[in-house]
Coordinates of C-alpha atoms in Angstrom, one line a residue:
Chain A
M1 CA -229.3 90.9 168.7
N2 CA -230.1 87.3 169.2
I3 CA -227.7 84.6 168.0
L4 CA -228.7 81.0 167.2
I5 CA -225.9 78.4 167.4
L6 CA -226.7 75.0 166.0
S7 CA -225.2 71.6 167.0
V8 CA -223.2 73.1 169.9
G9 CA -222.2 69.8 171.4
T10 CA -219.2 70.2 173.7
R11 CA -218.3 73.7 172.4
T12 CA -219.1 75.5 175.6
K13 CA -216.5 78.2 175.0
I14 CA -218.1 79.4 171.8
V15 CA -221.4 79.9 173.6
Q16 CA -219.7 81.6 176.5
Y17 CA -217.7 84.0 174.2
F18 CA -220.9 85.1 172.4
K19 CA -222.6 85.8 175.8
E20 CA -219.5 87.6 177.1
T21 CA -219.4 89.8 173.9
L22 CA -223.1 90.5 173.8
N23 CA -222.8 91.5 177.4
G24 CA -226.6 91.4 178.0
N25 CA -227.4 93.1 174.7
G26 CA -229.0 90.0 173.2
R27 CA -229.5 86.3 173.9
V28 CA -227.7 83.2 172.8
V29 CA -230.0 80.3 171.8
A30 CA -228.4 76.9 171.3
T31 CA -229.6 73.6 169.7
D32 CA -228.4 70.1 169.8
M33 CA -230.0 66.7 169.2
S34 CA -228.8 65.6 172.7
E35 CA -229.5 67.0 176.0
L36 CA -226.2 65.6 177.1
A37 CA -224.4 68.3 175.0
P38 CA -222.7 70.3 177.8
A39 CA -222.6 73.5 175.8
V40 CA -226.5 73.8 175.7
Y41 CA -226.4 74.5 179.5
E42 CA -224.3 77.7 178.9
A43 CA -226.9 79.2 176.5
D44 CA -229.7 81.5 177.5
K45 CA -232.1 79.0 175.9
F46 CA -231.8 75.5 174.6
Y47 CA -233.8 73.6 172.0
Q48 CA -233.4 69.9 171.6
V49 CA -233.8 69.2 167.9
P50 CA -234.0 66.2 165.5
R51 CA -230.9 64.8 163.7
I52 CA -229.8 67.2 160.9
T53 CA -230.5 64.5 158.3
D54 CA -234.1 64.1 159.5
E55 CA -236.9 65.3 157.2
G56 CA -238.3 68.6 158.5
Y57 CA -235.1 69.4 160.5
I58 CA -234.6 72.8 158.8
D59 CA -238.3 73.8 159.4
V60 CA -237.7 73.2 163.1
I61 CA -234.7 75.7 162.9
F62 CA -236.9 78.2 161.0
D63 CA -239.5 78.0 163.7
I64 CA -236.9 78.6 166.4
C65 CA -235.7 81.7 164.4
K66 CA -239.2 83.1 164.4
K67 CA -240.0 82.3 168.0
E68 CA -236.8 83.7 169.4
N69 CA -236.4 86.7 167.0
I70 CA -233.0 85.4 165.8
N71 CA -230.8 87.8 163.9
A72 CA -227.9 85.4 163.0
V73 CA -227.5 81.7 162.8
L74 CA -224.3 79.5 162.6
S75 CA -223.4 75.9 163.0
L76 CA -220.5 74.2 164.7
I77 CA -220.5 71.0 162.7
D78 CA -219.3 70.4 159.1
P79 CA -222.3 68.5 157.6
E80 CA -224.6 71.4 158.6
L81 CA -222.7 74.2 156.9
S82 CA -224.0 73.3 153.4
L83 CA -227.5 73.0 154.7
L84 CA -227.5 76.6 156.1
A85 CA -225.9 78.0 152.9
E86 CA -228.5 76.2 150.8
N87 CA -231.3 77.8 152.8
E88 CA -229.7 81.3 153.0
N89 CA -232.6 83.0 151.2
T90 CA -235.3 81.6 153.4
F91 CA -233.3 82.6 156.5
K92 CA -233.0 86.1 154.9
E93 CA -236.8 86.3 154.5
L94 CA -237.0 85.7 158.3
G95 CA -234.5 88.5 158.9
V96 CA -231.7 86.0 159.8
T97 CA -228.2 86.2 158.5
V98 CA -226.4 82.9 157.9
V99 CA -222.9 83.4 159.3
G100 CA -220.9 81.2 156.9
S101 CA -219.5 80.6 153.4
P102 CA -221.3 80.1 150.1
F103 CA -222.8 76.6 149.4
E104 CA -220.3 75.6 146.8
L105 CA -217.4 76.4 149.1
C106 CA -218.9 74.5 152.0
E107 CA -219.2 71.4 149.7
I108 CA -215.7 71.7 148.4
S109 CA -214.3 72.1 151.9
L110 CA -216.1 69.0 153.1
D111 CA -214.6 66.8 150.3
K112 CA -210.8 66.4 150.7
F113 CA -210.4 65.4 147.0
K114 CA -212.4 68.3 145.6
M115 CA -210.4 70.6 147.8
Y116 CA -207.2 69.0 146.5
K117 CA -208.2 69.6 142.9
W118 CA -209.2 73.2 143.6
L119 CA -205.8 73.9 145.3
V120 CA -203.8 72.3 142.4
E121 CA -205.8 74.2 139.8
H122 CA -205.2 77.5 141.6
G123 CA -201.5 76.8 142.1
Y124 CA -201.3 76.3 145.9
K125 CA -198.9 73.8 147.4
C126 CA -200.7 70.8 149.0
A127 CA -200.4 67.1 149.7
K128 CA -200.8 65.0 146.6
S129 CA -204.0 63.0 146.8
F130 CA -205.5 60.1 144.9
M131 CA -208.8 58.4 144.6
S132 CA -207.4 55.4 142.6
F133 CA -204.8 53.1 143.9
K134 CA -203.3 52.8 140.3
D135 CA -202.9 56.6 140.1
F136 CA -201.2 56.6 143.4
K137 CA -198.8 53.8 142.4
N138 CA -197.9 55.6 139.2
S139 CA -197.3 58.9 141.0
G140 CA -194.0 58.1 142.6
V141 CA -195.2 59.4 146.0
N142 CA -193.2 57.7 148.7
Y143 CA -194.3 55.9 151.9
P144 CA -195.6 56.6 154.5
V145 CA -199.0 57.8 153.2
F146 CA -202.2 58.6 154.8
V147 CA -205.3 56.6 154.0
K148 CA -208.5 58.5 155.0
P149 CA -212.2 58.8 154.1
V150 CA -212.7 61.6 151.5
K151 CA -215.3 63.3 153.7
G152 CA -214.1 62.3 157.2
S153 CA -213.6 64.5 160.2
A154 CA -212.1 64.3 163.7
S155 CA -209.4 61.9 162.5
I156 CA -212.0 59.1 162.3
A157 CA -210.7 56.1 160.2
I158 CA -207.5 57.9 159.3
A159 CA -204.5 55.6 159.2
K160 CA -200.8 55.9 158.2
A161 CA -199.5 53.2 155.9
D162 CA -195.8 52.4 155.7
D163 CA -195.9 50.0 152.8
E164 CA -198.0 49.0 149.8
E165 CA -199.7 46.0 151.5
T166 CA -201.0 48.2 154.4
A167 CA -202.0 51.1 152.1
K168 CA -203.9 48.7 149.8
F169 CA -205.6 47.0 152.7
L170 CA -206.7 50.2 154.3
F171 CA -207.8 51.7 150.9
E172 CA -210.1 48.7 150.2
Q173 CA -211.8 48.8 153.6
R174 CA -214.3 51.4 152.5
D175 CA -215.6 52.8 149.2
D176 CA -214.8 56.4 149.9
M177 CA -211.1 56.2 150.8
M178 CA -208.4 58.5 149.5
I179 CA -204.6 58.2 149.6
Q180 CA -202.7 61.3 150.6
E181 CA -199.0 62.1 150.6
Y182 CA -197.7 62.3 154.1
L183 CA -196.3 65.8 154.8
K184 CA -193.5 65.9 157.2
G185 CA -193.5 69.3 158.8
Q186 CA -194.9 71.6 161.4
E187 CA -198.7 71.6 161.6
I188 CA -200.2 75.0 161.7
G189 CA -203.8 76.2 162.5
A190 CA -205.2 79.5 161.3
D191 CA -208.3 81.2 162.5
V192 CA -209.5 83.7 159.9
Y193 CA -212.3 86.2 159.8
I194 CA -213.6 87.6 156.5
D195 CA -215.9 90.6 156.7
M196 CA -219.4 89.5 155.5
I197 CA -220.1 93.0 154.1
S198 CA -216.8 94.1 152.4
G199 CA -215.4 90.6 151.8
E200 CA -212.1 91.8 153.2
I201 CA -209.9 89.6 155.5
I202 CA -210.1 91.3 158.9
S203 CA -208.2 89.1 161.2
I204 CA -205.8 86.1 161.0
F205 CA -204.5 84.2 164.1
T206 CA -201.9 81.5 163.5
K207 CA -200.6 78.9 165.9
K208 CA -198.2 76.0 165.8
K209 CA -199.8 72.8 166.9
I210 CA -197.8 71.0 169.5
I211 CA -199.9 67.9 170.5
M212 CA -202.9 66.4 168.7
R213 CA -205.5 64.1 170.3
A214 CA -208.4 62.5 168.4
G215 CA -208.0 65.0 165.6
E216 CA -208.1 68.0 167.9
T217 CA -205.2 70.3 169.0
D218 CA -204.4 69.7 172.6
K219 CA -201.5 72.2 173.0
A220 CA -200.4 75.0 170.6
V221 CA -198.4 78.2 170.6
S222 CA -199.2 81.4 168.7
F223 CA -196.7 82.9 166.1
K224 CA -196.7 85.4 163.3
D225 CA -195.2 85.3 159.9
D226 CA -196.0 87.9 157.2
E227 CA -195.3 85.5 154.4
L228 CA -197.9 83.1 155.8
F229 CA -200.4 86.0 156.3
T230 CA -200.0 87.0 152.7
L231 CA -200.6 83.5 151.5
I232 CA -203.7 83.1 153.6
E233 CA -205.1 86.5 152.4
K234 CA -204.5 85.5 148.8
F235 CA -206.0 82.0 149.2
V236 CA -209.1 83.1 151.2
K237 CA -209.9 85.9 148.8
E238 CA -209.5 83.8 145.7
A239 CA -211.7 81.0 147.2
G240 CA -214.4 83.5 148.5
Y241 CA -214.9 82.3 152.1
K242 CA -217.0 84.5 154.4
G243 CA -217.3 84.9 158.1
Q244 CA -215.1 82.8 160.4
I245 CA -213.0 79.9 159.0
D246 CA -210.3 77.6 160.3
I247 CA -207.4 76.5 158.0
D248 CA -204.9 73.6 158.5
I249 CA -201.5 74.3 157.0
F250 CA -198.2 72.5 157.0
D251 CA -194.8 74.1 157.1
V252 CA -192.5 71.7 155.2
D253 CA -189.0 73.0 155.2
G254 CA -190.1 76.6 155.1
E255 CA -192.8 76.2 152.4
Y256 CA -196.5 76.4 153.4
Y257 CA -198.9 73.7 152.2
I258 CA -202.6 74.2 152.6
S259 CA -204.2 71.1 154.0
E260 CA -207.9 71.6 154.9
V261 CA -210.5 74.3 155.5
N262 CA -213.4 74.2 158.0
P263 CA -215.7 77.1 157.1
R264 CA -216.8 77.4 160.8
F265 CA -215.3 78.0 164.3
G266 CA -212.5 75.5 164.6
G267 CA -212.0 73.4 167.7
G268 CA -208.9 75.5 168.6
Y269 CA -210.6 78.9 168.2
P270 CA -210.6 79.6 172.0
H271 CA -206.8 80.1 171.7
A272 CA -207.4 83.0 169.3
Y273 CA -210.1 84.5 171.5
E274 CA -208.1 84.3 174.6
S275 CA -205.2 86.0 172.7
G276 CA -207.4 89.0 171.8
C277 CA -208.9 87.9 168.4
N278 CA -212.6 88.3 169.3
Y279 CA -214.5 87.1 166.2
M280 CA -217.8 87.2 168.0
E281 CA -217.5 91.0 168.0
L282 CA -216.7 91.0 164.3
I283 CA -219.8 88.9 163.6
I284 CA -222.0 91.1 165.8
N285 CA -220.7 94.3 164.0
N286 CA -221.5 92.7 160.6
I287 CA -225.0 91.7 161.7
E288 CA -225.5 95.3 162.8
D289 CA -224.5 96.4 159.3
K290 CA -221.1 97.7 160.4
E291 CA -218.0 96.9 158.3
N292 CA -215.0 95.8 160.3
K293 CA -211.5 97.3 159.8
K294 CA -208.6 95.2 158.7
N295 CA -206.5 94.3 161.8
I296 CA -204.3 91.3 160.9
G297 CA -201.9 89.8 163.4
S298 CA -203.0 91.9 166.5
Y299 CA -201.9 89.4 169.1
D300 CA -198.6 88.3 170.7
D301 CA -196.1 85.7 169.6
G302 CA -195.5 82.8 172.0
I303 CA -198.9 82.5 173.8
Y304 CA -199.3 78.9 174.8
M305 CA -202.7 77.1 175.0
M306 CA -203.2 73.9 176.9
K307 CA -206.6 72.0 176.9
Y308 CA -207.9 70.0 179.8
N309 CA -211.2 68.4 180.7
E310 CA -213.8 70.2 182.7
L311 CA -217.1 68.4 183.6
M312 CA -220.7 69.3 183.9
I313 CA -223.0 67.4 186.3
R314 CA -226.7 67.1 185.7
K315 CA -229.4 65.0 187.5
Chain B
M1 CA -199.9 66.7 205.2
N2 CA -198.2 67.3 201.9
I3 CA -199.2 65.3 198.8
L4 CA -197.0 64.6 195.8
I5 CA -198.8 63.8 192.5
L6 CA -196.6 62.5 189.7
S7 CA -197.1 62.9 186.0
V8 CA -200.2 65.1 186.4
G9 CA -200.5 65.9 182.7
T10 CA -204.0 67.3 182.0
R11 CA -205.6 65.9 185.2
T12 CA -206.3 69.4 186.7
K13 CA -209.3 68.1 188.6
I14 CA -207.3 65.6 190.7
V15 CA -205.0 68.4 191.8
Q16 CA -207.9 70.7 192.5
Y17 CA -209.8 68.0 194.5
F18 CA -206.8 67.4 196.8
K19 CA -206.4 71.1 197.4
E20 CA -210.1 71.5 198.1
T21 CA -210.0 68.5 200.5
L22 CA -206.8 69.6 202.3
N23 CA -208.4 73.0 202.6
G24 CA -205.2 74.7 203.6
N25 CA -204.0 71.9 205.9
G26 CA -201.1 70.9 203.6
R27 CA -199.8 71.4 200.2
V28 CA -200.1 69.7 196.8
V29 CA -196.9 69.3 194.9
A30 CA -197.1 68.2 191.2
T31 CA -194.6 66.9 188.7
D32 CA -194.6 66.4 185.0
M33 CA -191.9 66.1 182.3
S34 CA -193.5 69.0 180.4
E35 CA -194.3 72.5 181.5
L36 CA -197.2 72.4 179.1
A37 CA -199.1 70.0 181.4
P38 CA -202.0 72.2 182.5
A39 CA -202.5 70.4 185.8
V40 CA -199.1 71.6 187.1
Y41 CA -200.5 75.2 187.3
E42 CA -203.2 74.1 189.7
A43 CA -200.7 72.7 192.2
D44 CA -199.1 74.7 195.1
K45 CA -195.7 73.8 193.6
F46 CA -194.5 72.3 190.3
Y47 CA -191.4 70.4 189.5
Q48 CA -190.4 69.7 185.9
V49 CA -188.8 66.2 186.0
P50 CA -187.1 63.9 183.5
R51 CA -188.9 61.1 181.6
I52 CA -189.9 58.3 183.9
T53 CA -187.7 55.9 182.0
D54 CA -184.6 58.1 182.4
E55 CA -181.9 56.9 184.7
G56 CA -182.0 58.7 188.0
Y57 CA -185.6 59.6 187.6
I58 CA -186.7 58.0 190.9
D59 CA -183.8 59.8 192.8
V60 CA -185.3 63.1 191.5
I61 CA -188.6 62.1 193.1
F62 CA -186.9 61.1 196.4
D63 CA -185.2 64.5 196.5
I64 CA -188.6 66.3 196.0
C65 CA -190.1 64.2 198.8
K66 CA -187.3 65.3 201.2
K67 CA -187.3 68.9 200.2
E68 CA -191.1 69.3 200.3
N69 CA -191.7 67.1 203.4
I70 CA -194.0 64.9 201.4
N71 CA -196.3 62.4 203.3
A72 CA -197.9 60.6 200.4
V73 CA -197.1 60.0 196.7
L74 CA -199.2 58.8 193.9
S75 CA -199.0 58.7 190.1
L76 CA -201.6 59.3 187.4
I77 CA -200.1 57.2 184.6
D78 CA -199.9 53.4 184.3
P79 CA -196.2 52.8 183.6
E80 CA -195.2 54.7 186.8
L81 CA -197.4 52.6 189.1
S82 CA -195.0 49.6 189.2
L83 CA -192.0 52.0 189.7
L84 CA -193.6 53.4 192.9
A85 CA -194.6 50.0 194.2
E86 CA -191.1 48.7 193.6
N87 CA -189.6 51.6 195.6
E88 CA -192.1 51.4 198.4
N89 CA -189.5 50.7 201.1
T90 CA -187.3 53.6 200.2
F91 CA -190.3 55.9 200.2
K92 CA -191.2 54.5 203.6
E93 CA -187.8 55.4 205.0
L94 CA -188.4 59.0 203.9
G95 CA -191.7 58.9 205.7
V96 CA -193.7 58.8 202.5
T97 CA -196.7 56.4 201.9
V98 CA -197.1 55.1 198.3
V99 CA -200.8 55.4 197.6
G100 CA -201.2 52.4 195.3
S101 CA -201.4 48.7 194.9
P102 CA -198.6 46.0 195.3
F103 CA -195.9 45.7 192.6
E104 CA -197.1 42.3 191.2
L105 CA -200.7 43.6 190.9
C106 CA -199.5 46.7 189.1
E107 CA -197.7 44.5 186.6
I108 CA -200.6 42.2 186.1
S109 CA -203.0 45.2 185.5
L110 CA -200.7 46.6 182.9
D111 CA -200.6 43.5 180.8
K112 CA -204.0 42.6 179.3
F113 CA -203.1 38.9 178.8
K114 CA -201.7 38.4 182.3
M115 CA -204.9 40.0 183.6
Y116 CA -207.0 37.6 181.4
K117 CA -205.2 34.6 182.7
W118 CA -205.7 35.7 186.3
L119 CA -209.4 36.3 185.8
V120 CA -209.9 32.9 184.2
E121 CA -207.9 31.1 186.9
H122 CA -210.0 32.8 189.6
G123 CA -213.3 32.1 187.9
Y124 CA -214.4 35.6 186.7
K125 CA -216.2 36.2 183.5
C126 CA -214.1 38.1 181.0
A127 CA -213.5 38.4 177.2
K128 CA -211.6 35.5 175.8
S129 CA -208.1 36.6 174.8
F130 CA -205.3 35.1 172.6
M131 CA -201.6 35.8 172.0
S132 CA -201.5 33.3 169.2
F133 CA -203.5 33.5 166.0
K134 CA -203.8 29.7 165.8
D135 CA -205.2 29.5 169.3
F136 CA -207.7 32.2 168.4
K137 CA -208.8 30.3 165.2
N138 CA -209.2 27.1 167.1
S139 CA -211.2 28.7 169.9
G140 CA -214.5 29.2 168.0
V141 CA -214.7 32.8 169.0
N142 CA -216.8 34.7 166.5
Y143 CA -216.1 38.0 164.6
P144 CA -215.9 40.8 165.2
V145 CA -212.9 40.7 167.5
F146 CA -210.6 43.4 169.0
V147 CA -206.9 43.4 168.0
K148 CA -204.9 45.5 170.5
P149 CA -201.4 45.8 172.0
V150 CA -201.1 43.7 175.2
K151 CA -199.8 46.7 177.2
G152 CA -201.6 49.6 175.4
S153 CA -203.6 52.4 176.9
A154 CA -205.9 55.3 175.8
S155 CA -207.2 53.1 173.0
I156 CA -204.0 53.6 171.0
A157 CA -203.6 51.0 168.2
I158 CA -206.9 49.2 169.1
A159 CA -208.9 48.1 166.1
K160 CA -212.0 46.0 165.5
A161 CA -211.7 43.3 162.9
D162 CA -214.8 41.9 161.1
D163 CA -213.1 39.0 159.3
E164 CA -210.0 36.8 159.4
E165 CA -208.1 38.8 156.7
T166 CA -208.4 42.0 158.8
A167 CA -207.7 40.3 162.1
K168 CA -204.6 38.6 160.8
F169 CA -203.4 41.7 159.1
L170 CA -203.7 43.8 162.3
F171 CA -202.3 41.0 164.5
E172 CA -199.1 40.9 162.4
Q173 CA -198.6 44.7 162.5
R174 CA -196.7 44.5 165.8
D175 CA -195.1 41.9 167.9
D176 CA -197.1 42.6 171.0
M177 CA -200.6 42.2 169.7
M178 CA -203.5 40.3 171.3
I179 CA -206.8 39.2 169.9
Q180 CA -209.8 39.7 172.2
E181 CA -213.4 38.6 172.0
Y182 CA -215.7 41.5 171.3
L183 CA -218.2 41.9 174.1
K184 CA -221.5 43.3 173.0
G185 CA -222.9 45.0 176.0
Q186 CA -223.1 48.1 178.2
E187 CA -219.7 49.4 179.3
I188 CA -219.4 50.3 183.0
G189 CA -216.8 52.1 185.0
A190 CA -216.2 51.6 188.7
D191 CA -214.2 53.8 191.0
V192 CA -213.2 51.9 194.1
Y193 CA -211.4 52.8 197.3
I194 CA -209.8 50.1 199.3
D195 CA -208.6 51.2 202.8
M196 CA -204.8 51.1 203.0
I197 CA -204.9 50.2 206.7
S198 CA -207.7 47.6 207.0
G199 CA -207.7 46.4 203.4
E200 CA -211.5 46.7 203.4
I201 CA -213.4 48.1 200.4
I202 CA -214.7 51.4 201.6
S203 CA -216.4 53.0 198.6
I204 CA -217.7 51.9 195.1
F205 CA -219.1 54.3 192.5
T206 CA -220.4 52.8 189.3
K207 CA -221.5 54.5 186.1
K208 CA -222.7 53.5 182.7
K209 CA -220.5 54.9 180.0
I210 CA -222.5 56.7 177.3
I211 CA -219.9 58.0 174.8
M212 CA -216.2 57.3 174.5
R213 CA -213.6 59.5 172.8
A214 CA -209.9 58.5 172.4
G215 CA -210.3 55.8 175.1
E216 CA -211.8 58.1 177.7
T217 CA -215.4 58.4 178.8
D218 CA -217.0 61.6 177.5
K219 CA -220.5 61.1 179.0
A220 CA -221.7 58.7 181.7
V221 CA -224.5 58.2 184.2
S222 CA -224.3 56.9 187.7
F223 CA -226.3 53.7 188.7
K224 CA -226.3 51.2 191.6
D225 CA -226.7 47.5 191.6
D226 CA -226.0 45.3 194.7
E227 CA -225.1 42.3 192.6
L228 CA -222.4 44.3 190.9
F229 CA -221.2 45.8 194.2
T230 CA -220.9 42.2 195.6
L231 CA -218.9 41.1 192.5
I232 CA -216.5 44.1 192.8
E233 CA -216.0 43.5 196.5
K234 CA -215.1 39.8 196.0
F235 CA -212.8 40.5 193.0
V236 CA -210.9 43.5 194.6
K237 CA -210.4 41.6 197.9
E238 CA -209.2 38.4 196.1
A239 CA -206.8 40.3 194.0
G240 CA -205.5 42.5 196.8
Y241 CA -205.7 46.0 195.4
K242 CA -205.1 49.0 197.7
G243 CA -206.0 52.7 197.6
Q244 CA -208.0 54.0 194.6
I245 CA -208.5 51.9 191.5
D246 CA -210.6 52.1 188.4
I247 CA -212.3 49.0 186.9
D248 CA -213.8 48.6 183.4
I249 CA -216.7 46.1 183.3
F250 CA -219.2 45.0 180.6
D251 CA -222.8 44.1 181.3
V252 CA -223.5 41.4 178.6
D253 CA -227.2 40.4 178.9
G254 CA -227.3 40.9 182.6
E255 CA -223.9 39.1 183.3
Y256 CA -220.9 41.2 184.4
Y257 CA -217.6 40.7 182.7
I258 CA -214.4 42.2 184.1
S259 CA -212.4 43.9 181.4
E260 CA -209.5 46.0 182.9
V261 CA -208.2 47.5 186.1
N262 CA -206.2 50.7 186.4
P263 CA -204.7 50.8 189.9
R264 CA -204.9 54.7 190.0
F265 CA -207.4 57.5 189.6
G266 CA -209.2 56.8 186.4
G267 CA -209.9 59.5 183.8
G268 CA -213.6 59.4 184.8
Y269 CA -213.0 59.8 188.6
P270 CA -214.3 63.4 188.7
H271 CA -217.8 62.0 188.2
A272 CA -217.5 60.1 191.4
Y273 CA -216.1 63.0 193.3
E274 CA -218.8 65.4 192.1
S275 CA -221.4 62.8 193.1
G276 CA -220.1 62.7 196.7
C277 CA -217.5 60.0 196.6
N278 CA -214.4 61.9 197.9
Y279 CA -211.5 59.5 197.8
M280 CA -209.0 62.3 198.5
E281 CA -210.5 62.4 202.0
L282 CA -210.2 58.6 202.4
I283 CA -206.5 58.9 201.3
I284 CA -205.8 61.7 203.8
N285 CA -207.4 59.7 206.6
N286 CA -205.3 56.7 205.9
I287 CA -202.1 58.8 205.8
E288 CA -203.1 60.2 209.2
D289 CA -203.4 56.6 210.4
K290 CA -207.2 56.7 210.5
E291 CA -209.1 53.7 209.2
N292 CA -212.1 54.6 207.0
K293 CA -215.5 53.1 207.5
K294 CA -217.3 51.1 204.8
N295 CA -219.7 53.3 202.9
I296 CA -220.6 51.6 199.7
G297 CA -223.0 53.2 197.2
S298 CA -223.5 56.5 199.0
Y299 CA -224.5 58.5 195.9
D300 CA -227.5 59.0 193.8
D301 CA -228.7 57.0 190.8
G302 CA -229.0 58.9 187.5
I303 CA -226.3 61.6 187.9
Y304 CA -225.1 62.5 184.4
M305 CA -221.5 63.7 183.7
M306 CA -220.5 65.4 180.5
K307 CA -217.0 66.4 179.7
Y308 CA -216.0 69.5 177.7
N309 CA -212.8 71.3 177.0
E310 CA -211.4 74.1 179.1
L311 CA -208.2 75.8 178.2
M312 CA -205.3 77.4 180.0
I313 CA -203.2 80.2 178.5
R314 CA -199.6 80.8 179.4
K315 CA -197.0 83.2 177.9

């Protein structure tokens, strides 16, 4: 059982957890375009690869799969998820399972406005979003609002606007900007695993986010709420996600609003793992053709996670 | 030899390095206003304290010094540096050395415009800075420019403006904004130790910053340049800094521009320590009334540092 993790970057924990779970029964191979990605030094083998947008990139990945007898491949960055899904059949011919969601869902999840429309059509509560300033003005949505790129990540270029002048100014800075209702509530993160054989939701781990930094959760605390679990199960099943995903949710006065989905390991996943939700094991079972059993909420309330910096030194 | 480190936050490495260097010959006591500050769990003892701006805060610190037989105190956050310097005499009466720079220098370092004026008056190259939009317009400085709060830190509310409309808009968002010439060059960080007995510069570690994230250096590589060392020695001596400081410098076409000084351990200090520049040892020597010997540049070129996230779990 050899696992290939693409674009590992600084996600050393994901590599470590796979190694820990494989426990010698297989190897973890990692790629990145930079040899200054600390996570590559945790892997059993590292390949420095071209930029994902470079021509021929996917062929380099296919070659690594053949050479290293890879059984499963996953990526840790959003723009690569669609690429893997798109090439699922070629991977299958090589005996490689793509751990991820279908192509169309990856595309929807990457585009905040497409996601918004999907959520509204299917009757889920979510922040009202606009691609036209006129539509926003006519909507009656109050300030403050968020102005953000429709396909952004890591909070890059996201700004809060308190009045029309600011909102208009920010909206006109780039062509791909979207205006979004500002939800005032508790931000929640959910790590979810959907069995790749049965399609059933196997595990859900939810946490309240306490402090954010550069779009990532710095501190969080685990909690459990059956109502939220039911909502997540319904949403994830209806959408059709597969494998591990990460969902951002807001609790606004006791009502849950779905904000975003990343169909990959989220930056806060280590909190779930350290609290007993080992999704590496669930993935490995699926690759070995074993279905996982439903086991939702098998962790303790009130487990706190605090991030800090570690460093790697290389000459 | 007991060391008190204030406002440790996420700086686990600083606590660890002091413990490592003391090697059992003394204790490290840490404070923070939050028990979710991961670094507090690395210390021998943790005190949860009020906000630094709360009345009576400094008395709480004095009490800890007495109770724990503290020999030296230092803080890891900018707004607390002046407070320690201001109370240096009371600390001295308690037998506690404040590891830091004089009050006036702490104040200048905190204020980007005061710092700019000091640098210009003393003939150092630096980015032209303006507190009035008219002065900026008359200066002939080209776009892009930075618009930032005069006392900001961690890149909060810093924005780049490419034209007058944007610059003016950003400048008018808050009362304390400053416009700064955009320096196009290699960003450099310097960790410097100035002996607290002799006032001599003991150690300089310089690194080129490769990637920044939320105002902190994510990746960097060490280098050495005698010309830069000479400039740093002259500047630091002329200004009168003491103990450990962190300087931001730009290399613009081979000319060094001084950008900012933090008179404390910088976020990138672990790179210096891991490369052999142990400032904890230099501090401990000074507290034991031993002068340190000048030892500038005693590290290797080309040592790369890469940060990644580690996490701490608490119930």
